[in-house]
Amino acid sequence: QVHIEESGGGLVQAGGSLTLTCEAHGPTATGYNIGWIRQAPGKEREFVAAINWNGADTVYADSVKGRFTASRGTDTHTAYLRMDTLRPEDTAIYYCAAPARYWPPGADDFGSWGQGTQVTVSS
């Protein structure tokens, strides 16, 4: 069982930036493939981004490509999602999840999920 802890959401104006932090700890000594999935009110959950265990590969949804950047920390159990040029339509609860069963992963391809963090972008 992988334990997920996430943080970093908040309220920001359109055009602003936020960084989400995700820690994934479990039986594997090396890091896990980590992803972010978001869900806005009344909408289905949407895959946002993922980064593989050593940071060598990343994937992004078309809606965030060029604005969001996933990275790993020096501790391979930690990953970050830097979100720039935020838009009101990015408003959602963002969930960190790991490990990814497939690569590239979809929104449903993760074994464990964090509690979610609210990101609100005002216009």
CSV table of N, CA and C in Angstrom, one decimal, residues 15-82:
chain,number,residue,atom,x,y,z
A,15,GLY,N,-3.7,33.9,-14.2
A,15,GLY,CA,-2.3,34.3,-14.6
A,15,GLY,C,-1.3,34.0,-13.5
A,16,GLY,N,-1.7,33.6,-12.3
A,16,GLY,CA,-0.8,33.3,-11.2
A,16,GLY,C,-0.3,31.9,-11.3
A,17,SER,N,0.5,31.6,-10.2
A,17,SER,CA,1.1,30.3,-10.1
A,17,SER,C,0.9,29.6,-8.8
A,18,LEU,N,0.9,28.3,-8.8
A,18,LEU,CA,0.9,27.5,-7.6
A,18,LEU,C,1.8,26.3,-7.8
A,19,THR,N,2.3,25.7,-6.7
A,19,THR,CA,3.0,24.5,-6.8
A,19,THR,C,2.4,23.5,-5.8
A,20,LEU,N,2.1,22.3,-6.4
A,20,LEU,CA,1.6,21.2,-5.6
A,20,LEU,C,2.7,20.3,-5.2
A,21,THR,N,2.7,19.8,-4.0
A,21,THR,CA,3.8,18.8,-3.6
A,21,THR,C,3.1,17.5,-3.2
A,22,CYS,N,3.7,16.4,-3.7
A,22,CYS,CA,3.2,15.1,-3.4
A,22,CYS,C,4.3,14.2,-2.9
A,23,GLU,N,4.0,13.5,-1.8
A,23,GLU,CA,5.0,12.5,-1.3
A,23,GLU,C,4.3,11.1,-1.3
A,24,ALA,N,5.0,10.2,-1.9
A,24,ALA,CA,4.4,8.8,-2.0
A,24,ALA,C,5.4,7.8,-1.4
A,25,HIS,N,5.0,7.2,-0.3
A,25,HIS,CA,5.8,6.3,0.4
A,25,HIS,C,5.1,4.9,0.4
A,26,GLY,N,6.0,3.9,0.2
A,26,GLY,CA,5.4,2.5,0.2
A,26,GLY,C,6.5,1.5,0.3
A,27,PRO,N,6.2,0.2,0.0
A,27,PRO,CA,7.2,-0.8,0.2
A,27,PRO,C,8.4,-0.7,-0.7
A,28,THR,N,8.3,-0.1,-1.9
A,28,THR,CA,9.4,0.0,-2.8
A,28,THR,C,10.4,1.1,-2.4
A,29,ALA,N,11.7,0.7,-2.4
A,29,ALA,CA,12.7,1.7,-1.9
A,29,ALA,C,12.9,2.8,-2.9
A,30,THR,N,12.7,2.6,-4.2
A,30,THR,CA,12.8,3.6,-5.2
A,30,THR,C,11.5,4.4,-5.3
A,31,GLY,N,11.5,5.5,-6.0
A,31,GLY,CA,10.2,6.2,-6.1
A,31,GLY,C,9.2,5.6,-7.0
A,32,TYR,N,8.0,6.1,-7.0
A,32,TYR,CA,6.9,5.6,-7.7
A,32,TYR,C,6.6,6.6,-8.9
A,33,ASN,N,6.0,6.0,-9.9
A,33,ASN,CA,5.4,6.9,-10.9
A,33,ASN,C,4.2,7.6,-10.3
A,34,ILE,N,4.2,9.0,-10.3
A,34,ILE,CA,3.2,9.8,-9.6
A,34,ILE,C,2.4,10.6,-10.6
A,35,GLY,N,1.2,10.7,-10.4
A,35,GLY,CA,0.3,11.5,-11.3
A,35,GLY,C,-0.6,12.4,-10.5
A,36,TRP,N,-1.2,13.4,-11.2
A,36,TRP,CA,-2.1,14.3,-10.7
A,36,TRP,C,-3.4,14.2,-11.5
A,37,ILE,N,-4.5,14.2,-10.8
A,37,ILE,CA,-5.8,14.1,-11.5
A,37,ILE,C,-6.7,15.2,-10.8
A,38,ARG,N,-7.5,15.8,-11.6
A,38,ARG,CA,-8.3,16.9,-11.0
A,38,ARG,C,-9.8,16.6,-11.3
A,39,GLN,N,-10.6,17.2,-10.4
A,39,GLN,CA,-12.1,17.0,-10.6
A,39,GLN,C,-12.7,18.4,-10.2
A,40,ALA,N,-13.4,18.9,-11.2
A,40,ALA,CA,-14.1,20.2,-10.9
A,40,ALA,C,-15.6,19.8,-10.6
A,41,PRO,N,-16.3,20.7,-9.9
A,41,PRO,CA,-17.7,20.4,-9.6
A,41,PRO,C,-18.5,20.1,-10.8
A,42,GLY,N,-19.2,19.0,-10.7
A,42,GLY,CA,-20.1,18.6,-11.8
A,42,GLY,C,-19.4,18.0,-13.0
A,43,LYS,N,-18.1,17.8,-12.9
A,43,LYS,CA,-17.4,17.3,-14.1
A,43,LYS,C,-16.7,16.0,-13.7
A,44,GLU,N,-16.4,15.2,-14.7
A,44,GLU,CA,-15.6,14.0,-14.5
A,44,GLU,C,-14.2,14.3,-14.1
A,45,ARG,N,-13.6,13.4,-13.4
A,45,ARG,CA,-12.2,13.6,-13.1
A,45,ARG,C,-11.3,13.5,-14.4
A,46,GLU,N,-10.3,14.3,-14.4
A,46,GLU,CA,-9.5,14.5,-15.6
A,46,GLU,C,-8.0,14.3,-15.2
A,47,PHE,N,-7.3,13.5,-16.0
A,47,PHE,CA,-5.9,13.3,-15.9
A,47,PHE,C,-5.2,14.7,-16.2
A,48,VAL,N,-4.3,15.1,-15.4
A,48,VAL,CA,-3.6,16.3,-15.6
A,48,VAL,C,-2.1,16.1,-16.0
A,49,ALA,N,-1.4,15.3,-15.2
A,49,ALA,CA,0.1,15.2,-15.5
A,49,ALA,C,0.6,14.0,-14.7
A,50,ALA,N,1.7,13.5,-15.2
A,50,ALA,CA,2.4,12.4,-14.4
A,50,ALA,C,3.9,12.5,-14.7
A,51,ILE,N,4.6,11.9,-13.7
A,51,ILE,CA,6.1,11.9,-13.8
A,51,ILE,C,6.5,10.5,-13.4
A,52,ASN,N,7.5,10.0,-14.1
A,52,ASN,CA,7.9,8.6,-13.8
A,52,ASN,C,8.8,8.6,-12.6
A,53,TRP,N,9.2,7.4,-12.1
A,53,TRP,CA,9.8,7.3,-10.8
A,53,TRP,C,11.1,8.1,-10.7
A,54,ASN,N,11.9,8.2,-11.8
A,54,ASN,CA,13.2,8.9,-11.7
A,54,ASN,C,13.2,10.3,-12.3
A,55,GLY,N,12.0,10.7,-12.8
A,55,GLY,CA,11.9,12.1,-13.4
A,55,GLY,C,12.3,12.1,-14.8
A,56,ALA,N,12.6,11.0,-15.4
A,56,ALA,CA,13.1,11.0,-16.8
A,56,ALA,C,12.0,11.2,-17.8
A,57,ASP,N,10.8,11.0,-17.4
A,57,ASP,CA,9.7,11.1,-18.4
A,57,ASP,C,8.5,11.8,-17.7
A,58,THR,N,7.8,12.6,-18.5
A,58,THR,CA,6.6,13.3,-18.0
A,58,THR,C,5.5,13.2,-19.1
A,59,VAL,N,4.3,13.3,-18.7
A,59,VAL,CA,3.2,13.4,-19.6
A,59,VAL,C,2.2,14.4,-19.1
A,60,TYR,N,1.5,15.1,-20.0
A,60,TYR,CA,0.6,16.1,-19.6
A,60,TYR,C,-0.6,16.1,-20.5
A,61,ALA,N,-1.7,16.5,-19.9
A,61,ALA,CA,-3.0,16.7,-20.6
A,61,ALA,C,-2.8,17.9,-21.6
A,62,ASP,N,-3.4,17.8,-22.7
A,62,ASP,CA,-3.3,18.9,-23.7
A,62,ASP,C,-3.7,20.2,-23.0
A,63,SER,N,-4.7,20.2,-22.1
A,63,SER,CA,-5.2,21.4,-21.5
A,63,SER,C,-4.2,22.1,-20.6
A,64,VAL,N,-3.2,21.5,-20.2
A,64,VAL,CA,-2.2,22.1,-19.3
A,64,VAL,C,-0.8,22.1,-19.9
A,65,LYS,N,-0.6,21.5,-21.1
A,65,LYS,CA,0.7,21.4,-21.7
A,65,LYS,C,1.3,22.8,-21.9
A,66,GLY,N,2.5,23.0,-21.5
A,66,GLY,CA,3.1,24.3,-21.7
A,66,GLY,C,2.9,25.3,-20.5
A,67,ARG,N,2.0,24.9,-19.6
A,67,ARG,CA,1.7,25.7,-18.4
A,67,ARG,C,2.1,25.0,-17.1
A,68,PHE,N,1.9,23.7,-17.1
A,68,PHE,CA,2.2,22.9,-15.9
A,68,PHE,C,3.5,22.2,-16.1
A,69,THR,N,4.3,22.0,-15.0
A,69,THR,CA,5.5,21.3,-15.1
A,69,THR,C,5.7,20.3,-13.9
A,70,ALA,N,5.8,19.1,-14.2
A,70,ALA,CA,6.1,18.1,-13.1
A,70,ALA,C,7.6,17.9,-13.0
A,71,SER,N,8.0,17.7,-11.7
A,71,SER,CA,9.4,17.5,-11.4
A,71,SER,C,9.5,16.6,-10.2
A,72,ARG,N,10.7,16.0,-10.0
A,72,ARG,CA,11.0,15.2,-8.8
A,72,ARG,C,12.0,16.0,-8.0
A,73,GLY,N,11.9,15.8,-6.7
A,73,GLY,CA,12.8,16.3,-5.7
A,73,GLY,C,14.1,15.4,-5.7
A,74,THR,N,15.0,15.8,-4.8
A,74,THR,CA,16.2,15.0,-4.6
A,74,THR,C,15.8,13.7,-3.9
A,75,ASP,N,14.7,13.8,-3.2
A,75,ASP,CA,14.1,12.6,-2.6
A,75,ASP,C,13.2,12.0,-3.6
A,76,THR,N,13.4,10.8,-4.1
A,76,THR,CA,12.6,10.3,-5.2
A,76,THR,C,11.2,9.9,-4.8
A,77,HIS,N,10.9,10.1,-3.5
A,77,HIS,CA,9.5,9.9,-3.1
A,77,HIS,C,8.7,11.1,-3.2
A,78,THR,N,9.3,12.2,-3.6
A,78,THR,CA,8.6,13.5,-3.7
A,78,THR,C,8.5,14.0,-5.1
A,79,ALA,N,7.4,14.5,-5.5
A,79,ALA,CA,7.2,15.1,-6.8
A,79,ALA,C,6.4,16.4,-6.6
A,80,TYR,N,6.6,17.3,-7.6
A,80,TYR,CA,6.0,18.6,-7.6
A,80,TYR,C,5.3,18.8,-8.9
A,81,LEU,N,4.2,19.6,-8.8
A,81,LEU,CA,3.5,20.1,-10.0
A,81,LEU,C,3.5,21.6,-10.0
A,82,ARG,N,4.3,22.2,-10.8
A,82,ARG,CA,4.3,23.7,-10.9
A,82,ARG,C,3.3,24.1,-11.9
